[in-house]
Coordinates of N, CA, C and O in Angstrom, one line a residue:
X1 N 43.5 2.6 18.3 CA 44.3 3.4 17.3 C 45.1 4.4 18.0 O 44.6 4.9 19.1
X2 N 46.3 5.0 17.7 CA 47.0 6.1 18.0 C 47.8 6.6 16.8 O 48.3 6.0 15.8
X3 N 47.8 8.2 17.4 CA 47.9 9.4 16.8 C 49.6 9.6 17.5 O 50.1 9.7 18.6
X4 N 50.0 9.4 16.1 CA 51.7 9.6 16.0 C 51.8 11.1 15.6 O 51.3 11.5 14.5
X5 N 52.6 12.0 16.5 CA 52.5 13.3 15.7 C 53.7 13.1 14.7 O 54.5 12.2 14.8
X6 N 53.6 14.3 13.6 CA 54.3 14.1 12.5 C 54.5 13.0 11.5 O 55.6 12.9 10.9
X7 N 53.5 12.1 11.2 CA 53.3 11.5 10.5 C 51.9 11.3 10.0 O 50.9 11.6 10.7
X8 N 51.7 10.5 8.4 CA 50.3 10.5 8.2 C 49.7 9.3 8.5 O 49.9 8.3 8.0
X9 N 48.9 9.6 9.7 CA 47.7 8.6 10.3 C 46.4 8.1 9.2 O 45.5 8.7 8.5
X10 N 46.7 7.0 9.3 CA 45.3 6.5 8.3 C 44.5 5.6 9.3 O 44.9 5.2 10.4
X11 N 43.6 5.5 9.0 CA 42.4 4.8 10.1 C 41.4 4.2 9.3 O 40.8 4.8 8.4
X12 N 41.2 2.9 9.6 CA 39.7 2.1 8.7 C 38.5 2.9 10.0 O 38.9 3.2 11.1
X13 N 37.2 3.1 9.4 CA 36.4 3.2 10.9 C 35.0 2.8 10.1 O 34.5 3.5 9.2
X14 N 34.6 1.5 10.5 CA 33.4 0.5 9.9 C 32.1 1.3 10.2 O 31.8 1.2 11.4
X15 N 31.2 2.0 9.5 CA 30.2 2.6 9.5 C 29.2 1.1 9.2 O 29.2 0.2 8.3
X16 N 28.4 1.3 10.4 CA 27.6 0.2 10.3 C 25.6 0.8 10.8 O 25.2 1.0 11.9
X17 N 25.0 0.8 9.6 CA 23.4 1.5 9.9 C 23.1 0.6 10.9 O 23.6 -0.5 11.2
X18 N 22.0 1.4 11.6 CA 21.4 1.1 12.4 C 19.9 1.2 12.2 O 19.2 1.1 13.2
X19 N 19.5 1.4 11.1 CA 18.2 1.5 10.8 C 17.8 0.6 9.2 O 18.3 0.3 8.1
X20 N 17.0 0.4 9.6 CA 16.3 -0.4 8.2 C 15.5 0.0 7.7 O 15.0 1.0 8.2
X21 N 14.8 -0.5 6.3 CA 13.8 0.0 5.6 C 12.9 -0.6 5.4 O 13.3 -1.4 4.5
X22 N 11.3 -0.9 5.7 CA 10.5 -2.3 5.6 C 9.4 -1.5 4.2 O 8.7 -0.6 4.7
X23 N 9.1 -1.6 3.1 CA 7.8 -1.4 2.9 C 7.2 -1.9 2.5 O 7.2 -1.9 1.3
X24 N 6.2 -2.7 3.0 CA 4.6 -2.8 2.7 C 4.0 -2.8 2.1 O 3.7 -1.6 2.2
X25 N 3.3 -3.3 0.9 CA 2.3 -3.4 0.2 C 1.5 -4.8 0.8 O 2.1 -5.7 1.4
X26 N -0.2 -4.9 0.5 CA -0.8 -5.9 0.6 C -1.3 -6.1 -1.0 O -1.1 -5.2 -1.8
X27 N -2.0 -7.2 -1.7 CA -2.8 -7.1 -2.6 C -3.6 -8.2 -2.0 O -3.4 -8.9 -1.1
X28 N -5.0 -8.1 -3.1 CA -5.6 -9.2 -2.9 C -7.1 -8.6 -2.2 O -8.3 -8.9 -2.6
X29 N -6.9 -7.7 -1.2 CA -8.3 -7.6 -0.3 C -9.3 -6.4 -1.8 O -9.1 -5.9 -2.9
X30 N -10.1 -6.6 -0.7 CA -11.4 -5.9 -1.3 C -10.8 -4.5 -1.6 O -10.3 -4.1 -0.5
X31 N -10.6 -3.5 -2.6 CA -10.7 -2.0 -2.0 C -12.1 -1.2 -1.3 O -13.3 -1.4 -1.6
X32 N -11.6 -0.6 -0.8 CA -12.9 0.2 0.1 C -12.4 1.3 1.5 O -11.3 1.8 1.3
X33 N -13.0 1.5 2.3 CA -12.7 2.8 2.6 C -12.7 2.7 3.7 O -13.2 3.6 4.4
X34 N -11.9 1.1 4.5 CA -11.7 1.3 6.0 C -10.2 1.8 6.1 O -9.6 2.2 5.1
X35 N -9.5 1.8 7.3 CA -8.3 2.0 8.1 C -7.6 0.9 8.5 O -8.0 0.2 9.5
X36 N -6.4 0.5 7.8 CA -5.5 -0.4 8.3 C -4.3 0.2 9.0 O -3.7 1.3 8.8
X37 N -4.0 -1.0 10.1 CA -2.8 -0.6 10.9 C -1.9 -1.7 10.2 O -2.3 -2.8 10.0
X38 N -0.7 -1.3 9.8 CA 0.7 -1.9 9.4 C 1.3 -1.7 11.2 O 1.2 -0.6 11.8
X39 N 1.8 -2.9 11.7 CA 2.5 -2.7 12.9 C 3.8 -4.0 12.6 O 4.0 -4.9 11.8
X40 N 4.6 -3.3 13.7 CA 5.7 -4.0 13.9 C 6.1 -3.5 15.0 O 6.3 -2.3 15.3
X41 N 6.4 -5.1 16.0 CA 6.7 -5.0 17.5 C 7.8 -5.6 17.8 O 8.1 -6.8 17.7
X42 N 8.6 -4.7 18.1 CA 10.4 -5.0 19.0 C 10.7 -4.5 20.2 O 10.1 -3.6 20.8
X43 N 11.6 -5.4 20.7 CA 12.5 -4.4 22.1 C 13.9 -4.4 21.8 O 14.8 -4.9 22.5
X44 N 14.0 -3.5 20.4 CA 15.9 -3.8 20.3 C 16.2 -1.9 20.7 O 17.0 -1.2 20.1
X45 N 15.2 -1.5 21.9 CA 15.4 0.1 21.5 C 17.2 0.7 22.1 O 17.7 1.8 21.9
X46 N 17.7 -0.3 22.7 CA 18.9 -0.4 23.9 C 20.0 -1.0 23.2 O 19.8 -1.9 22.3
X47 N 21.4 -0.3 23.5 CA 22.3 -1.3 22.3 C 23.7 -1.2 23.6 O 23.7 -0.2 24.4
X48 N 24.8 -2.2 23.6 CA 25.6 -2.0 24.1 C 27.1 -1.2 23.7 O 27.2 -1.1 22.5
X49 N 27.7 -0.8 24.1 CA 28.5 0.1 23.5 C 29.2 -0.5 22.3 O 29.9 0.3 21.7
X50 N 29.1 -1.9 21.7 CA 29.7 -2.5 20.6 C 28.4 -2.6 20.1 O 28.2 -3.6 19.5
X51 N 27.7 -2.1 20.2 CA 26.5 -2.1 19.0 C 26.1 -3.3 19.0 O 26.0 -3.8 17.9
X52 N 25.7 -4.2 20.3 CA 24.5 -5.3 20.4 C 23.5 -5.1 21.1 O 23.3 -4.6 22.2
X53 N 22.7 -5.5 20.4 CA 21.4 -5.3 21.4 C 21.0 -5.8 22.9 O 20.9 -7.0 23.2
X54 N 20.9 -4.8 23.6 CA 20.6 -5.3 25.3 C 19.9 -6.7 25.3 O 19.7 -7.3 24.2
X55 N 19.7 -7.3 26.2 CA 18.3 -8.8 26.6 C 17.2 -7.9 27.3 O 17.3 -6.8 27.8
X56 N 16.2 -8.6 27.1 CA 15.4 -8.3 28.4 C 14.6 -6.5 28.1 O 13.9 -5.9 28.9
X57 N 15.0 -6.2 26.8 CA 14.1 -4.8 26.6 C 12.8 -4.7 26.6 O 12.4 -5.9 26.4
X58 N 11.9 -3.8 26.9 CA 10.4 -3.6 27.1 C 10.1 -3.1 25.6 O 10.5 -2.1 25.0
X59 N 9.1 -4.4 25.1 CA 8.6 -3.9 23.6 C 7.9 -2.9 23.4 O 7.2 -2.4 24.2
X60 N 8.0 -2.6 22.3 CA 7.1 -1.1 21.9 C 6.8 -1.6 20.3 O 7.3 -2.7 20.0
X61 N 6.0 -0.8 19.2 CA 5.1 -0.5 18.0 C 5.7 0.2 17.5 O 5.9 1.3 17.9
X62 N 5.9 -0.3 16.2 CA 6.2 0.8 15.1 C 4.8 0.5 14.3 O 4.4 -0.5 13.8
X63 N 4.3 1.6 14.5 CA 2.5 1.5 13.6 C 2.1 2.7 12.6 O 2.4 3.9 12.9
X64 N 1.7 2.5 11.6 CA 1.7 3.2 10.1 C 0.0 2.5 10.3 O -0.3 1.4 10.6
X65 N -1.0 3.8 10.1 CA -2.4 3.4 10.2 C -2.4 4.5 8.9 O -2.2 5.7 8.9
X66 N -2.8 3.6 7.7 CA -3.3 4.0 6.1 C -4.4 3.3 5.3 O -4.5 2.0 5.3
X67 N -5.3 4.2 4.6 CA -6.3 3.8 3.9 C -6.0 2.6 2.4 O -4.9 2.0 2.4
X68 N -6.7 2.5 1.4 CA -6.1 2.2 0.1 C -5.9 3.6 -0.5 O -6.5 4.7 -0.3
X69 N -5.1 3.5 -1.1 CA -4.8 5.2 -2.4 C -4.7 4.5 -3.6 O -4.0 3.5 -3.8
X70 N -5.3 5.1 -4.4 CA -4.9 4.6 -5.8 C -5.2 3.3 -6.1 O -4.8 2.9 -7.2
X71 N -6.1 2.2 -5.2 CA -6.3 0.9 -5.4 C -5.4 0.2 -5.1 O -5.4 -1.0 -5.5
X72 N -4.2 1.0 -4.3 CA -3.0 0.8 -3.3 C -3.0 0.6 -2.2 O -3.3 1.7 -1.6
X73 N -2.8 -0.3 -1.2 CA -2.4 -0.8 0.1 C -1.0 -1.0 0.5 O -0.3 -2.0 0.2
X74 N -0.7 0.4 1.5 CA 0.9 0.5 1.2 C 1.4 1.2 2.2 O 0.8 2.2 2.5
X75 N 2.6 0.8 2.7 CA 3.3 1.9 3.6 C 4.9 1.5 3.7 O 5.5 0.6 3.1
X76 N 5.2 2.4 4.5 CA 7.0 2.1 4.9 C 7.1 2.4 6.2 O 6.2 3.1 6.7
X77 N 8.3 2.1 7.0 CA 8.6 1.9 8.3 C 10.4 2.5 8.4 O 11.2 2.9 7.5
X78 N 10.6 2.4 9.2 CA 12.0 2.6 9.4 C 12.2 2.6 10.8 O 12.1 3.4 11.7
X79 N 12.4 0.9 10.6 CA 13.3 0.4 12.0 C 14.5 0.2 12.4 O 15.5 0.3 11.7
X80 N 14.5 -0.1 13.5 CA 15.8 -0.4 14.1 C 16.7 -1.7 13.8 O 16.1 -2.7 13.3
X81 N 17.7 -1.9 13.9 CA 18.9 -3.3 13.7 C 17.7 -4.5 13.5 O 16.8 -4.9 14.2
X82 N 18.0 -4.9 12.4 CA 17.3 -6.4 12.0 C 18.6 -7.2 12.4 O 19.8 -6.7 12.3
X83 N 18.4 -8.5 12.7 CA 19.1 -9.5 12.6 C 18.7 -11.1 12.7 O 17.7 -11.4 13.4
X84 N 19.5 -11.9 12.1 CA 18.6 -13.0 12.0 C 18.5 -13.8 12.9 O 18.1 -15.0 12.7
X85 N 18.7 -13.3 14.3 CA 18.7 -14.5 15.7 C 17.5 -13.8 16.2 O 17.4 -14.1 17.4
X86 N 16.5 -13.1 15.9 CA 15.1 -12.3 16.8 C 14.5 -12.2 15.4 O 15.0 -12.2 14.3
X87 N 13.2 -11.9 15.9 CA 12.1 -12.1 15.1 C 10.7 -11.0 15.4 O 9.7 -11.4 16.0
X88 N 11.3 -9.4 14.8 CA 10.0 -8.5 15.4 C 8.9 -9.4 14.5 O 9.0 -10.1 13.5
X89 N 7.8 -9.0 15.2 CA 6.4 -9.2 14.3 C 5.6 -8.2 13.8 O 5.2 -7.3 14.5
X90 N 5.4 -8.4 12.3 CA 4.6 -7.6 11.4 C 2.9 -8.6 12.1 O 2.8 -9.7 12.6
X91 N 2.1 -7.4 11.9 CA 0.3 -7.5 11.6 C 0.2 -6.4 11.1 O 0.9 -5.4 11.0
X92 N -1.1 -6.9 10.8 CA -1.9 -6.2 9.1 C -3.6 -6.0 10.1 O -4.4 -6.9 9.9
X93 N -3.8 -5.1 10.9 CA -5.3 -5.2 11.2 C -5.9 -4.2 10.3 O -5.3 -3.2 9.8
X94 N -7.7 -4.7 10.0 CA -8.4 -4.1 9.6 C -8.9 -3.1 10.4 O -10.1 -3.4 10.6
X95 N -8.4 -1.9 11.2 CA -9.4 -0.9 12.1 C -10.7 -0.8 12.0 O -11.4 -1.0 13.0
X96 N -11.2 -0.4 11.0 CA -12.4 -0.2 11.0 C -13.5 -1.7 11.7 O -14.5 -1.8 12.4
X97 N -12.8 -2.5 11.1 CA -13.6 -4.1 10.8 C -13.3 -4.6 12.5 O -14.0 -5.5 13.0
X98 N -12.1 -4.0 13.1 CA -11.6 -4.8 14.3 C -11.4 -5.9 13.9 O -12.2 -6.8 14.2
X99 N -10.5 -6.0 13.2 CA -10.1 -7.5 12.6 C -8.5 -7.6 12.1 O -8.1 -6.8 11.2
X100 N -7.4 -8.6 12.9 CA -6.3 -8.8 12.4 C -6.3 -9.9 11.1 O -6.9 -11.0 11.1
X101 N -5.9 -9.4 10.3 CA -5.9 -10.0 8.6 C -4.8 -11.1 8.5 O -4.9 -12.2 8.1
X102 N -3.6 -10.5 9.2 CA -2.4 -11.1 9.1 C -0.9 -10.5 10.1 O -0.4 -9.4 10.4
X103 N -0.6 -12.0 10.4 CA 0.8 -12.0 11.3 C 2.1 -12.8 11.2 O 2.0 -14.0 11.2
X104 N 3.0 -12.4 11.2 CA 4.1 -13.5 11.1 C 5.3 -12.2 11.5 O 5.3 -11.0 11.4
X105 N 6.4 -13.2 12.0 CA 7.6 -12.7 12.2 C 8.5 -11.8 10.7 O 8.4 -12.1 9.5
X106 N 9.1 -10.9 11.2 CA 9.3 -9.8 9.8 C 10.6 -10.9 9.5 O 10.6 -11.4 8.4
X107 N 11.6 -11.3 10.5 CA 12.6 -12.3 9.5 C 12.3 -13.5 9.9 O 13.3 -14.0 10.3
X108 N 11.4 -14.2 9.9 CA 10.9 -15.2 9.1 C 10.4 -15.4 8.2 O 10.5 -16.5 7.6
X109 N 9.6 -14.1 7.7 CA 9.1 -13.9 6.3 C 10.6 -13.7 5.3 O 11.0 -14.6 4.5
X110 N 11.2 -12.9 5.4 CA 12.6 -12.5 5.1 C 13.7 -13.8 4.8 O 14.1 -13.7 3.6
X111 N 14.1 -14.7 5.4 CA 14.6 -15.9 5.4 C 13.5 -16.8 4.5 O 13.9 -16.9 3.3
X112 N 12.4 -17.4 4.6 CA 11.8 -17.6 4.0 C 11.7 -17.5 2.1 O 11.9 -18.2 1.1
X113 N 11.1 -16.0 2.6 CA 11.2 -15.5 1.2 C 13.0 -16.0 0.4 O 13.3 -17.1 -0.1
X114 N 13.6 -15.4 0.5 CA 14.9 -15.6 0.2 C 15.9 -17.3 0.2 O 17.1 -17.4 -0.2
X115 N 15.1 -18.3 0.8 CA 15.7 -19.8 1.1 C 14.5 -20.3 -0.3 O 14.8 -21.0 -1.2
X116 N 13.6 -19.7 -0.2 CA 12.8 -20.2 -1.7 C 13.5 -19.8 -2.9 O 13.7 -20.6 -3.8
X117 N 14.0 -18.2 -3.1 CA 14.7 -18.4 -4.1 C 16.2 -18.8 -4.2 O 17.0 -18.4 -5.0
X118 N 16.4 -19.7 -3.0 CA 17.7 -20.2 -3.1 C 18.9 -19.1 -2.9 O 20.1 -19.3 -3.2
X119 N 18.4 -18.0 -2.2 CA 19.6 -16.8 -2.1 C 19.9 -16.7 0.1 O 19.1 -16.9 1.0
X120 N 20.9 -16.6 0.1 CA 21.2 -16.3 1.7 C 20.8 -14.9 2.0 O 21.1 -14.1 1.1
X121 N 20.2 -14.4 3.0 CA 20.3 -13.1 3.3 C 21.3 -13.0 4.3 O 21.9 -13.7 5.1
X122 N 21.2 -11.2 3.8 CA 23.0 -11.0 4.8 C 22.1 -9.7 5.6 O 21.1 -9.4 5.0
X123 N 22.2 -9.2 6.7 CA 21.5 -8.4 6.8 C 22.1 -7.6 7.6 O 21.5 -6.9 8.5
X124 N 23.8 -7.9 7.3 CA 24.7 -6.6 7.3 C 25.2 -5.9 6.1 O 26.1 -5.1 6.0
X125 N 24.4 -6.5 5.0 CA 24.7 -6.0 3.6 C 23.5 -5.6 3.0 O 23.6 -4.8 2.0
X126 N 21.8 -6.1 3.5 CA 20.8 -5.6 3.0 C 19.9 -4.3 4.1 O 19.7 -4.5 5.3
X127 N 19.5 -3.3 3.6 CA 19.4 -2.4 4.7 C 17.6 -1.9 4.1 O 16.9 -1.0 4.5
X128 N 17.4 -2.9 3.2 CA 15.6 -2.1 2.3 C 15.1 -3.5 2.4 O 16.0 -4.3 2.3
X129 N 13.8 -3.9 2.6 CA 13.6 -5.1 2.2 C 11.9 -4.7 1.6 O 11.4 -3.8 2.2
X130 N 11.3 -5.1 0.5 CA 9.7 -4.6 -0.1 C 9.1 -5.8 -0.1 O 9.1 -6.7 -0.9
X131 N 8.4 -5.7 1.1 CA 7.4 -7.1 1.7 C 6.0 -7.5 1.1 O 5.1 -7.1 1.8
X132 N 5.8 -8.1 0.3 CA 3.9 -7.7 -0.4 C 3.4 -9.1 -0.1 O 3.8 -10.2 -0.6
X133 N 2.4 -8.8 0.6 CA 1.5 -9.5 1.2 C 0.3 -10.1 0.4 O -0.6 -9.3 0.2
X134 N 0.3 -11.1 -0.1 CA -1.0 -11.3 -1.6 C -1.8 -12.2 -0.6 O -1.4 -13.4 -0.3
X135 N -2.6 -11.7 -0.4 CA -3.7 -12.8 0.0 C -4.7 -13.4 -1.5 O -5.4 -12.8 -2.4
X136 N -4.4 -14.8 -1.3 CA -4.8 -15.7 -2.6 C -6.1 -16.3 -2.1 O -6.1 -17.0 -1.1
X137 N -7.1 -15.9 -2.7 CA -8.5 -16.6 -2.4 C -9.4 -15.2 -1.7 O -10.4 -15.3 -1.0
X138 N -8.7 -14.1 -2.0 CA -9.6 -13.1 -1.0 C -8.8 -12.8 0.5 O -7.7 -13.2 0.9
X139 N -9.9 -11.7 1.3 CA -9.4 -11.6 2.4 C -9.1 -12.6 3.6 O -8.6 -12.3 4.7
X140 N -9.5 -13.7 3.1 CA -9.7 -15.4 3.9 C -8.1 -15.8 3.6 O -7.3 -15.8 4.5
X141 N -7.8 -16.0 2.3 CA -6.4 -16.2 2.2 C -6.8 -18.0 1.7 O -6.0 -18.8 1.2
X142 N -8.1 -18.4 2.1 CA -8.4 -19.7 1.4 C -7.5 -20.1 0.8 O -7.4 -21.3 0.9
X143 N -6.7 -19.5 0.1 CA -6.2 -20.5 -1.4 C -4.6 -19.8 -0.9 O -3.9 -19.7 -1.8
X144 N -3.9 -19.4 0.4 CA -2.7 -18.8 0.9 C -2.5 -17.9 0.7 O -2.7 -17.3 -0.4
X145 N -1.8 -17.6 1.6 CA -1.0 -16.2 1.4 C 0.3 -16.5 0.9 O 1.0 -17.4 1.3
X146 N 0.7 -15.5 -0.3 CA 2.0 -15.0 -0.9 C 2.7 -14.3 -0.4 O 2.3 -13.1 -0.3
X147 N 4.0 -14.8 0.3 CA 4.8 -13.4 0.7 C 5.8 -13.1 -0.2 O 6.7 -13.9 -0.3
X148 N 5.8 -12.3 -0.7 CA 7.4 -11.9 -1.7 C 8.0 -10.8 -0.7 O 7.5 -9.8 -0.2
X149 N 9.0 -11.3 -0.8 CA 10.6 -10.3 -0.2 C 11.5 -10.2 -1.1 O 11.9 -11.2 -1.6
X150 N 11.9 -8.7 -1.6 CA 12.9 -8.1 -3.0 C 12.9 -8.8 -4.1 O 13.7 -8.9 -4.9
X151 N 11.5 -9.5 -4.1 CA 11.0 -10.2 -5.4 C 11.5 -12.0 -5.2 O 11.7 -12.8 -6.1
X152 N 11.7 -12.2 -3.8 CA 11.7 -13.8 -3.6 C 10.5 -13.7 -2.9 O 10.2 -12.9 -2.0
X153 N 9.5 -15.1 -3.8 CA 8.2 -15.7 -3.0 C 8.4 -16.4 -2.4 O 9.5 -16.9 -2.2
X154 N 7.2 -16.8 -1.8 CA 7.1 -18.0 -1.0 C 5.7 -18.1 -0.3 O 5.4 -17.2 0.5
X155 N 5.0 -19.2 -0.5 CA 3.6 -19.3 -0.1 C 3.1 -19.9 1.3 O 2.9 -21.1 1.2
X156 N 2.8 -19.3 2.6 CA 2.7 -18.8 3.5 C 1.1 -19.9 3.4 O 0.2 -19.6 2.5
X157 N 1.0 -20.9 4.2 CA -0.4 -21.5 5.1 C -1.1 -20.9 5.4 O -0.5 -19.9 6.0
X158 N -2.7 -20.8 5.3 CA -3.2 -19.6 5.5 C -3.7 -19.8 6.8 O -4.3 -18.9 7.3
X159 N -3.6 -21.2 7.8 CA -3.5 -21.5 9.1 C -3.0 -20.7 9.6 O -3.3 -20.7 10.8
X160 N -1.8 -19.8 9.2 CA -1.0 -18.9 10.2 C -1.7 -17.2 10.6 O -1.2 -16.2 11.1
X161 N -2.9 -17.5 9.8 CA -3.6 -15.9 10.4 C -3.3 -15.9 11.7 O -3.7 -14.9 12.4

């Protein structure tokens, strides 16, 4: 762009977030009075000056360690650039129990959820996504897990603990 003096300069300038919003709910398990870790692991912490993510970054944890409240299992995150060619990973461990409950890729749940209800995700247009994790049959998931994303389901193999 350039700046013509004495005239009026107009300028487009594309504001594009860089952070996202994940939150969490589980249903399904026992309530009681251990410590869950909500985690999610990336290496997008590096971007290039057009705002792509480096190769080759050293992963790190975004981790939210909360009880039940209210007969609620629940948290929120706020991460970095989602996009649909990488795939951070959500788990769900039980701390107290030393036990991972549940794992899967956060946009493969995301694609997923959203190809069941027949919708594309854009995810230079979606910046919130509310992930609820229903384990069906108990904490075993026996009978699968439910993932809903922004209210698209989709039933999740319970081989993939």
């Amino acid at each position: 762009a350039e700046v013509i003096a004495d005239l009026h300069n107009v300028f487009d300038v594309t504001l594009i977030p860089n952070t996202y919003k994940l939150n969490f709910s589980v249903e399904g398990l026992t309530v009681c009075e251990d410590e869950y870790n909500f985690s999610v692991k990336d290496n997008n912490s590096r971007y290039t000056f057009d705002n792509l993510i480096m190769d080759n970054q050293e992963e790190f944890e975004y981790l939210r360690t909360t009880r039940f409240e209210a007969d609620e299992l629940k948290t929120r995150m706020n991460v970095l650039k989602l996009t649909s060619n990488r795939d951070p990973v959500f788990t769900l461990t039980d701390v107290t129990q030393n036990k991972s409950l549940f794992s899967k890729g956060v946009i493969s749940m995301i694609k997923k959820a959203y190809n069941a209800g027949g919708q594309p995700v854009d995810f230079s247009k979606t910046f919130e996504f509310d992930i609820i994790v229903s384990f069906k049959g108990g904490e075993s998931g026996s009978l699968g897990i439910a993932i809903s994303v922004n209210g698209w389901v989709y039933i999740e193999n319970s081989t993939h603990l």
